mmCIF file of C-alpha atoms and ligand atoms in Angstrom:
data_model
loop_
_atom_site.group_PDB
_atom_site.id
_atom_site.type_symbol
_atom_site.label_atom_id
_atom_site.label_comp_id
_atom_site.label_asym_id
_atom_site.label_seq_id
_atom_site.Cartn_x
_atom_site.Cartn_y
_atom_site.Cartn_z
ATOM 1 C CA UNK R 1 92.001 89.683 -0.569
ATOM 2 C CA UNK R 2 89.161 92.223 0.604
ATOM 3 C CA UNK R 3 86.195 90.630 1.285
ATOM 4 C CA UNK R 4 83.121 92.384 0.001
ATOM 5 C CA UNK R 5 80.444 90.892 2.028
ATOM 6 C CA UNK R 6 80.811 87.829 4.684
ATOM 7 C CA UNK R 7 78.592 86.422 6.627
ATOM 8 C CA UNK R 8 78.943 84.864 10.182
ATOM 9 C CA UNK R 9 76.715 82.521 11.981
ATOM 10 C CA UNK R 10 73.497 83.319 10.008
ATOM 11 C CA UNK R 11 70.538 82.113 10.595
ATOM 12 C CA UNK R 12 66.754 82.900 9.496
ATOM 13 C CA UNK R 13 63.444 81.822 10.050
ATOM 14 C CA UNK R 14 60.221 83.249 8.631
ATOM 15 C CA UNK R 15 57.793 84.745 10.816
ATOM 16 C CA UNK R 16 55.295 81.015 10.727
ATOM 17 C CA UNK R 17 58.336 79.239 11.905
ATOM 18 C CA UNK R 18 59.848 77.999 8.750
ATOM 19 C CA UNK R 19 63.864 77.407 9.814
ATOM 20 C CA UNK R 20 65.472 78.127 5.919
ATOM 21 C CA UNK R 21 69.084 79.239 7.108
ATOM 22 C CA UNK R 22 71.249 78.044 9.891
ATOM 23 C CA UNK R 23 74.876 78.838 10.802
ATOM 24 C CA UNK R 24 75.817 80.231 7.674
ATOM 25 C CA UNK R 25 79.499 80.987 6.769
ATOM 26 C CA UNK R 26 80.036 82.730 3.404
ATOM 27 C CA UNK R 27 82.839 85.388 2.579
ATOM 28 C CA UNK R 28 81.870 86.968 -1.071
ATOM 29 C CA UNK R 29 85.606 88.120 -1.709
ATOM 30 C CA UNK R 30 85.583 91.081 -3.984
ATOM 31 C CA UNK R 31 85.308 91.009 -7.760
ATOM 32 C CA UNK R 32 84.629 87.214 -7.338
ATOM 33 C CA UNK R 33 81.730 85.573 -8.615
ATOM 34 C CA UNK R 34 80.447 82.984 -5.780
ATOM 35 C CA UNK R 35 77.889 80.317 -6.715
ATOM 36 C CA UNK R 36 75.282 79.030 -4.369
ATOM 37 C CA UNK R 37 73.874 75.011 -5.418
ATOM 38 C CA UNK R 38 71.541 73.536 -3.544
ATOM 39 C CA UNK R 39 68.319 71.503 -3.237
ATOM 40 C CA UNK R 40 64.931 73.380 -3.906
ATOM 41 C CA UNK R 41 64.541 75.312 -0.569
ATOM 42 C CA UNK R 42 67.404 75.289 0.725
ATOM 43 C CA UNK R 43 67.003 78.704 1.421
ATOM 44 C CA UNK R 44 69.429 80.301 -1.428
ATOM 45 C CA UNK R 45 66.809 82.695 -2.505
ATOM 46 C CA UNK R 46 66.692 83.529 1.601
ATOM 47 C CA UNK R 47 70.287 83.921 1.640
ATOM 48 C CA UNK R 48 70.124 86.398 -1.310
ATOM 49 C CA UNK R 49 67.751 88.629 -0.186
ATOM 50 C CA UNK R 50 70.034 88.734 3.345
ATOM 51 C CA UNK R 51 73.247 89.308 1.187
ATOM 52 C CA UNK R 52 71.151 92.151 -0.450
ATOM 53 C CA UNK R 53 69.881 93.250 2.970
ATOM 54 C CA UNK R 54 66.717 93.592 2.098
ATOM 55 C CA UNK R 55 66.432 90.332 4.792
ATOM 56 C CA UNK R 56 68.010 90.797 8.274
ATOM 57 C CA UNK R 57 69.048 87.715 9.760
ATOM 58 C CA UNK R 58 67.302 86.229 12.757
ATOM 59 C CA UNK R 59 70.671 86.130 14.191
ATOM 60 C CA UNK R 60 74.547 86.297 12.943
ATOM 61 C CA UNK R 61 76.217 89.248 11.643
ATOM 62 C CA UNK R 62 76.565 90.603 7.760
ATOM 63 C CA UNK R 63 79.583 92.726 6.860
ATOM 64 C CA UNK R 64 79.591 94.930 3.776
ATOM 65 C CA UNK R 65 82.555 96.539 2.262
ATOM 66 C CA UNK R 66 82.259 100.082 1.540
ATOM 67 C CA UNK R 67 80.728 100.732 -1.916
ATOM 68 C CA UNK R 68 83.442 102.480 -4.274
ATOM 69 C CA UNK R 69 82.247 105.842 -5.861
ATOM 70 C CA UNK R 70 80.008 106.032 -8.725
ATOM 71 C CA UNK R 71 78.818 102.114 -8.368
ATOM 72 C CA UNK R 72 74.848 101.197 -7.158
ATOM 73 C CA UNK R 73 75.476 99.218 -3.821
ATOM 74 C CA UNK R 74 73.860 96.374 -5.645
ATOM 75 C CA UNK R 75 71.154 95.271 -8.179
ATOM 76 C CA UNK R 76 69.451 91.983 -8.779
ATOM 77 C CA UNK R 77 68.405 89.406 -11.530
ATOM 78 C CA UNK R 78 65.735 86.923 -10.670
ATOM 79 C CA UNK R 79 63.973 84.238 -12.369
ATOM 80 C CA UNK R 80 60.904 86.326 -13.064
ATOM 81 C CA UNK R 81 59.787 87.898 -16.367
ATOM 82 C CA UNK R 82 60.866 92.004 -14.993
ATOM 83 C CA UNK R 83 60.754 93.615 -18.400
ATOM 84 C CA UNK R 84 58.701 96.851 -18.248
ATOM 85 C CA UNK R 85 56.864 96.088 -21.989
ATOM 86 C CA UNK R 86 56.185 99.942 -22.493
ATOM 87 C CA UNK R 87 59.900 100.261 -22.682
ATOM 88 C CA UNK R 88 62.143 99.579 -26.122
ATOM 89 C CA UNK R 89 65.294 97.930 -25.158
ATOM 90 C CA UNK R 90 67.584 100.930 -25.178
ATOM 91 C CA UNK R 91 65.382 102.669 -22.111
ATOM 92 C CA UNK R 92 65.180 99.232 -20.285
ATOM 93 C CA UNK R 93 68.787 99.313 -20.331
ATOM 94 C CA UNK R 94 69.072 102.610 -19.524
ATOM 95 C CA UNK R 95 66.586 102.327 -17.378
ATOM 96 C CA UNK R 96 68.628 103.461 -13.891
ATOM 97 C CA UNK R 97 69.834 106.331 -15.943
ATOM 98 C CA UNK R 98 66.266 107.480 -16.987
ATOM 99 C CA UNK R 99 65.100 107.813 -13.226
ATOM 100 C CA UNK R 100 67.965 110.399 -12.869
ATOM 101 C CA UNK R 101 67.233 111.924 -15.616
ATOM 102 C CA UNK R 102 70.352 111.563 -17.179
ATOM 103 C CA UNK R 103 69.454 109.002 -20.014
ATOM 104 C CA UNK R 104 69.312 111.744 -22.578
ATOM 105 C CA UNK R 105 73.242 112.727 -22.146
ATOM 106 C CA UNK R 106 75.222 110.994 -25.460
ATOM 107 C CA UNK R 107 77.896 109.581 -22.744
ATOM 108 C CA UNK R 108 74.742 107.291 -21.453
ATOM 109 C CA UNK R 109 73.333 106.614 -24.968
ATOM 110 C CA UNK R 110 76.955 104.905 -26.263
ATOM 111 C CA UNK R 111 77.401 102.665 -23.011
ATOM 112 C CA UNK R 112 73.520 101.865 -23.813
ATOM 113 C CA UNK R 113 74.733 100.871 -26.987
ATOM 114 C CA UNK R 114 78.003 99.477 -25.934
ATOM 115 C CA UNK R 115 76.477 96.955 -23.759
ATOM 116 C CA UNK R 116 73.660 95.846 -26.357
ATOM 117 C CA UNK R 117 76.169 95.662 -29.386
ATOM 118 C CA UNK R 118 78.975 93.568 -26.439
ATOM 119 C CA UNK R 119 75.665 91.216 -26.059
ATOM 120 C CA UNK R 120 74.676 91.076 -29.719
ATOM 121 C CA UNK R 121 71.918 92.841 -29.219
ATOM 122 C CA UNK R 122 73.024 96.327 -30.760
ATOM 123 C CA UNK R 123 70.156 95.750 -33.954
ATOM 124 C CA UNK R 124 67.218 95.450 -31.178
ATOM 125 C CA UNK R 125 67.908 98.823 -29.468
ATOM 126 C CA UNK R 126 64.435 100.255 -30.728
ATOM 127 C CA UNK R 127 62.798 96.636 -30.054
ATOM 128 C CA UNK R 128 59.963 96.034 -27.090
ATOM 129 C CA UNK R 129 60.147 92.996 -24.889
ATOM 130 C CA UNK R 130 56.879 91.297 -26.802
ATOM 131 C CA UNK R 131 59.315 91.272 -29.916
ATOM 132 C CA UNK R 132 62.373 89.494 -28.725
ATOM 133 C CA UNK R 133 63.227 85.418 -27.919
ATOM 134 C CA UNK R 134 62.832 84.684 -24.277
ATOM 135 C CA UNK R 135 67.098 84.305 -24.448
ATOM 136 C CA UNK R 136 67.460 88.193 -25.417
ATOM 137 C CA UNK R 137 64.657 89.084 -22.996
ATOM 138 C CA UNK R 138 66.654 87.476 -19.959
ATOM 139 C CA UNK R 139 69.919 89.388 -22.053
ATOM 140 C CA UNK R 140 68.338 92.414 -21.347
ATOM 141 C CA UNK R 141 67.226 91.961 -18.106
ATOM 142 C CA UNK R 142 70.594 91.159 -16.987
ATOM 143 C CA UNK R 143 72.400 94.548 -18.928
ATOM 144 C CA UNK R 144 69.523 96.125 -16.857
ATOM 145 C CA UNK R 145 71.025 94.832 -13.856
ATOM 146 C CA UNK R 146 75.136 95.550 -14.820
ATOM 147 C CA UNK R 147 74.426 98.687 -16.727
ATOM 148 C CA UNK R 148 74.816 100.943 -13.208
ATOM 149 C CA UNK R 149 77.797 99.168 -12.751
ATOM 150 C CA UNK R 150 76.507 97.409 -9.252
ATOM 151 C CA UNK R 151 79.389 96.666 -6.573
ATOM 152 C CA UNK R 152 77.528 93.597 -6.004
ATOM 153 C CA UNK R 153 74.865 91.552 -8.640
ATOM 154 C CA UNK R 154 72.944 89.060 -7.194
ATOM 155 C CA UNK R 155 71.671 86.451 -9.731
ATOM 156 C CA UNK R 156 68.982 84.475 -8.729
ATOM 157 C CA UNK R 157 68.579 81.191 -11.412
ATOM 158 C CA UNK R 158 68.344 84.397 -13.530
ATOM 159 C CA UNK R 159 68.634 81.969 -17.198
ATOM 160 C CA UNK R 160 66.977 78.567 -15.699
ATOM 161 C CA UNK R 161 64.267 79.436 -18.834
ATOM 162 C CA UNK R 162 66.498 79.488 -21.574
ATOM 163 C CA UNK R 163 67.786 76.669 -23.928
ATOM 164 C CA UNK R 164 70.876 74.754 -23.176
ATOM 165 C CA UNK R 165 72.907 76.538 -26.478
ATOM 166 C CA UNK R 166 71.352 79.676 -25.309
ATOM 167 C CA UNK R 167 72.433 79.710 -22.456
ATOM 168 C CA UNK R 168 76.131 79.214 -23.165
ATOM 169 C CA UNK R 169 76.046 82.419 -25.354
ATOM 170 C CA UNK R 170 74.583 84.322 -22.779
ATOM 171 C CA UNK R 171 77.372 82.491 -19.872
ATOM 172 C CA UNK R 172 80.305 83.701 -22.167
ATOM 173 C CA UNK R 173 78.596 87.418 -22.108
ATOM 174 C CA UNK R 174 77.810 87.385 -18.178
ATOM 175 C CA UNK R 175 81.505 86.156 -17.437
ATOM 176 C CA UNK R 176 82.759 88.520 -19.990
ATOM 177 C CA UNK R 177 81.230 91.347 -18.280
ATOM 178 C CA UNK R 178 81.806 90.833 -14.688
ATOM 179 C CA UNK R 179 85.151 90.407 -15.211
ATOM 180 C CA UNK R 180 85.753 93.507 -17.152
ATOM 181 C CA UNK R 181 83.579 96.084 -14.842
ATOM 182 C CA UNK R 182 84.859 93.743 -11.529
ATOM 183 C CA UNK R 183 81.372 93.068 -10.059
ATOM 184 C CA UNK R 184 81.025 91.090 -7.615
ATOM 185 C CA UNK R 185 78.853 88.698 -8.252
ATOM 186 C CA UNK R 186 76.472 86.037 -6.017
ATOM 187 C CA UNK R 187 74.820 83.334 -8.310
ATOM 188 C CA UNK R 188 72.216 81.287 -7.581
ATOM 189 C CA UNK R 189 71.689 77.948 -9.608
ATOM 190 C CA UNK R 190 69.955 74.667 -9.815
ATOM 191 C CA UNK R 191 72.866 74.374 -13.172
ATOM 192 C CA UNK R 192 75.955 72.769 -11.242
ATOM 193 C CA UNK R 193 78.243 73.163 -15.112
ATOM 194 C CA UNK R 194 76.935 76.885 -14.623
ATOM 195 C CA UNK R 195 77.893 77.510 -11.527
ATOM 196 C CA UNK R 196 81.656 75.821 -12.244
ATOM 197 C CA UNK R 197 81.790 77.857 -15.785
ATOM 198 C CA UNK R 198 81.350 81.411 -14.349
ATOM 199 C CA UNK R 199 82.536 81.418 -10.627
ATOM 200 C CA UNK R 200 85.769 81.276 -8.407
ATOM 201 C CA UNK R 201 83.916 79.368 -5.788
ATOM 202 C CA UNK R 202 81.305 77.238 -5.553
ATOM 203 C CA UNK R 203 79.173 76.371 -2.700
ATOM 204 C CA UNK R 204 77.036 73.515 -1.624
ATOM 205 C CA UNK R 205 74.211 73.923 0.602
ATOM 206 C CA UNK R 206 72.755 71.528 2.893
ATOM 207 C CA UNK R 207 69.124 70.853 2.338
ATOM 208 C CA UNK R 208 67.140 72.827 4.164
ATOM 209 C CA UNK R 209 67.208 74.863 6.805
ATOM 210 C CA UNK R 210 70.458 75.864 4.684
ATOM 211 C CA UNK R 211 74.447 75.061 6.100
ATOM 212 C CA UNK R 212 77.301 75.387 3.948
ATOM 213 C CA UNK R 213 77.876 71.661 3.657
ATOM 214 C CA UNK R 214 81.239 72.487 1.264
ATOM 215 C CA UNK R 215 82.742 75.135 -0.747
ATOM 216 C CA UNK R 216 85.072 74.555 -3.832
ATOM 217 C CA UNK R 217 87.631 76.646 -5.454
ATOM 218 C CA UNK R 218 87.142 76.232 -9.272
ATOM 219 C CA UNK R 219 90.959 76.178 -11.038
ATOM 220 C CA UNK R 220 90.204 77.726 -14.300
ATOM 221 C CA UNK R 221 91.615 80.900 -13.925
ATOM 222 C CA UNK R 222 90.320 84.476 -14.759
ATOM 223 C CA UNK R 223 89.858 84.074 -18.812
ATOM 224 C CA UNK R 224 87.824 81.587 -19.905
ATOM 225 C CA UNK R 225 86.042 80.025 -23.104
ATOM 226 C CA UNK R 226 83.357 78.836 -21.443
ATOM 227 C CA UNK R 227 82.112 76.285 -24.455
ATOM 228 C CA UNK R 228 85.546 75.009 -24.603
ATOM 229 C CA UNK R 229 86.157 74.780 -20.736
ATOM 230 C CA UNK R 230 83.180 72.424 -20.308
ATOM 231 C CA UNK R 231 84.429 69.908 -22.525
ATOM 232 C CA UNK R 232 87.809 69.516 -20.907
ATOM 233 C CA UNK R 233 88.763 66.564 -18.894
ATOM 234 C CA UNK R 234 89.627 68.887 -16.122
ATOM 235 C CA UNK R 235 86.364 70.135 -15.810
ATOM 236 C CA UNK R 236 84.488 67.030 -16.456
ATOM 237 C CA UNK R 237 86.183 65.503 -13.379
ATOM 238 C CA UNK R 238 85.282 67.969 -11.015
ATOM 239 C CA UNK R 239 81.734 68.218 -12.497
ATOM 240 C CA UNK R 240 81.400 64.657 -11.359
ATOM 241 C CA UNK R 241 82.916 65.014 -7.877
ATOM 242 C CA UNK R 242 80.244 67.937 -6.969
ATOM 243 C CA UNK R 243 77.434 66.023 -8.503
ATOM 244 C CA UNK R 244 78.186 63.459 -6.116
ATOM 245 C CA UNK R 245 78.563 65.878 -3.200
ATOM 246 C CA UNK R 246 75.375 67.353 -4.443
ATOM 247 C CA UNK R 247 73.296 64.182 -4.663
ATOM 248 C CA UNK R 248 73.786 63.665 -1.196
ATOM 249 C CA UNK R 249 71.869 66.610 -0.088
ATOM 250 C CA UNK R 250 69.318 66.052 -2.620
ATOM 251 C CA UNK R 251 67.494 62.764 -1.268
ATOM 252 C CA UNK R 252 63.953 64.255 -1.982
ATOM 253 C CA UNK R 253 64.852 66.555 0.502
ATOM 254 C CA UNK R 254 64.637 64.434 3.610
ATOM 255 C CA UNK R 255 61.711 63.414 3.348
ATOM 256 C CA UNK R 256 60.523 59.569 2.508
ATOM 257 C CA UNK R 257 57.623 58.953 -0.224
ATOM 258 C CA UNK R 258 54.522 57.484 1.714
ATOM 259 C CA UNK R 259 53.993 55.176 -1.282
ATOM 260 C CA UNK R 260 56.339 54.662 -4.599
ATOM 261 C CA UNK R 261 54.227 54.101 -8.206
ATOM 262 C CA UNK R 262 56.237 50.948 -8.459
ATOM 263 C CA UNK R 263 53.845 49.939 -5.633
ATOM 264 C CA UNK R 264 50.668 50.227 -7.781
ATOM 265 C CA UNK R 265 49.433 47.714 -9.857
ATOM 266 C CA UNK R 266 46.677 49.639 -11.535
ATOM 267 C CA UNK R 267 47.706 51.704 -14.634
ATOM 268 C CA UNK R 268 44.482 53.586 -14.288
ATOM 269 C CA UNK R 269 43.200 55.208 -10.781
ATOM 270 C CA UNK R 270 40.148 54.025 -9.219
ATOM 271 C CA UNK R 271 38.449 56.789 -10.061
ATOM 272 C CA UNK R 272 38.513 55.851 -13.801
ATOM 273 C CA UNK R 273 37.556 52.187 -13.290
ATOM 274 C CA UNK R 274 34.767 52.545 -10.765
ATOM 275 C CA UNK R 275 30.868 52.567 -11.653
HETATM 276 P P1 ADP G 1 65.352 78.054 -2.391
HETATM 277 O O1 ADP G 1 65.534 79.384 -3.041
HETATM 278 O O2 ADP G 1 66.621 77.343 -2.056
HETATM 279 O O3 ADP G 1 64.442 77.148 -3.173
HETATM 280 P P2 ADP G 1 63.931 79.597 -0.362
HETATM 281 O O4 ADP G 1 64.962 80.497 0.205
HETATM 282 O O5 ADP G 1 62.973 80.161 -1.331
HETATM 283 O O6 ADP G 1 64.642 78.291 -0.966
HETATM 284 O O7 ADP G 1 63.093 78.974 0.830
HETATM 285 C C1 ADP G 1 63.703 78.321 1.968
HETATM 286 C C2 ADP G 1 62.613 77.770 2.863
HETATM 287 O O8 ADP G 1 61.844 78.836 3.389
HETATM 288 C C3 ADP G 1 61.617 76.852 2.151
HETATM 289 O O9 ADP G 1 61.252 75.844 3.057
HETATM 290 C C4 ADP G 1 60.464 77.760 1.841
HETATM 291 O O10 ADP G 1 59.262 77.016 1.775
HETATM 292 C C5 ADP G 1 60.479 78.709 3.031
HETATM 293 N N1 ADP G 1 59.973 80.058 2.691
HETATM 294 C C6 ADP G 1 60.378 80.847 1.661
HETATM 295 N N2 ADP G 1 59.752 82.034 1.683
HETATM 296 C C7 ADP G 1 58.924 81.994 2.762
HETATM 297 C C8 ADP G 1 57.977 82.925 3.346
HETATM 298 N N3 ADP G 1 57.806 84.138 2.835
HETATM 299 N N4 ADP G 1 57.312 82.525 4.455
HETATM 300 C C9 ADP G 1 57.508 81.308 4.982
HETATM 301 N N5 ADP G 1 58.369 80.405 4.503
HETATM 302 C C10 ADP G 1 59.071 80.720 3.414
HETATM 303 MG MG1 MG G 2 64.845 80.165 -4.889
#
């Protein structure tokens, strides 16, 4: 299996010291979707930016496959609102195509369309971000991201501000679509059932500074219902296994409470009471 990008020995600290990432091993294999779980700062948004390269490690080495011809090298979802709201929805989408100047050519106006009518979205094309749910804005901001068809798409908890049914729609559509266009695919979650639902592998990071404490092979092959996967006893079972793997790297993140609220007596504090 070609690997797309691995990484060997990483390790990272910011410039004031801050150790986020040490001794990573990760092998992205290609056309895989790989999950990264772990505590809040762990360093997984770290360990994006290195697989993106926009980081260089602090030491370790990061091997990229060549990018095939025709693909972007890679593009990126985050967490953040991105949505230029000048733009309808078709020109977001098209929004790579538009900087080349090619977003007026009928081949690029039909995969436009393709994409939005694949996501549902196909009524909305003349819309502007103020007029759509925040679940189609994060829709669009992801066919922003696919629509150059990336060799690599890094997800960073790209739909952690979307409703639970929501966000099963818009799981179905992501899987759906990095499967057909094989992009590779690094996903970033605080959602353990969304990182099963949509990847090959999962991985579990240490709290921080960030080790791969395990990595999982999911077993539900390459076609998948995703509603109907996460009800199955199969999936349920591993679901609990990683929670518990999980948990244990969770433990407020190392560090011990100075005081608990089942300490206090007071309901009020002494602010409120005093003078
Ligand atoms: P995560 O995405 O898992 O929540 P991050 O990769 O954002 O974690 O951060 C990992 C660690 O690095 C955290 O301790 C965080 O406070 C620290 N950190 C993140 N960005 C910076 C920065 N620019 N300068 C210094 N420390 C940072
Ligand atoms: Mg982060």
């Amino acid at each position: 299996m070609t690997s797309e990008v691995s990484l060997e020995g990483v390790s990272f600290s910011y410039p004031n010291g801050v150790k986020a990432l040490e001794s990573v091993e990760l092998t992205v294999p290609r056309a895989h979707t790989v999950s990264i779980v772990g505590p809040s700062g762990c360093g997984k948004s770290t360990l994006l930016a290195i697989v993106a390269g926009l980081t260089l490690p602090t030491s370790g080495t990061v091997t990229r496959c060549k990018v095939e011809p025709g693909r972007l090298p890679v593009t990126m979802v985050s967490q953040k609102e991105t949505l230029l709201p000048w733009l309808k929805v078709k020109d977001q989408v098209g929004l790579h195509f538009r900087l080349r100047r090619q977003h007026k050519t009928e081949r690029v106006r039909a995969w436009v369309q393709d994409l939005l009518d694949l996501v549902g979205l196909g009524d909305f094309q003349d819309a502007y971000p103020y007029q759509l749910s925040g679940g189609m804005r994060r829709r669009v901001a992801f066919l922003t991201a696919v629509a150059p068809i990336p060799q690599v798409l890094l997800l960073d908890e790209p739909f952690s501000s979307v409703d639970e049914p929501t966000r099963l729609v818009i799981h179905q559509d992501v899987f759906d679509i990095t499967r057909q266009y094989e992009i590779t695919t690094v996903l970033v979650t605080h959602d353990l059932a969304e990182a099963m639902s949509l990847s090959d592998e999962v991985i579990i990071l240490s709290r921080g500074p960030g080790r791969v404490a395990a990595v999982h092979t999911m077993p539900f092959g390459p076609e998948r219902d995703i509603v109907a996967l996460r009800e199955q006893p199969e999936f349920l079972e591993l679901y609990g296994k990683l929670w518990r793997e999980l948990g244990l790297q969770l433990d407020n993140g190392g560090r011990k409470r100075q005081r608990s609220f089942r300490d206090s007596t007071s309901h009020r504090p002494d602010w409120m009471t005093e003078g």
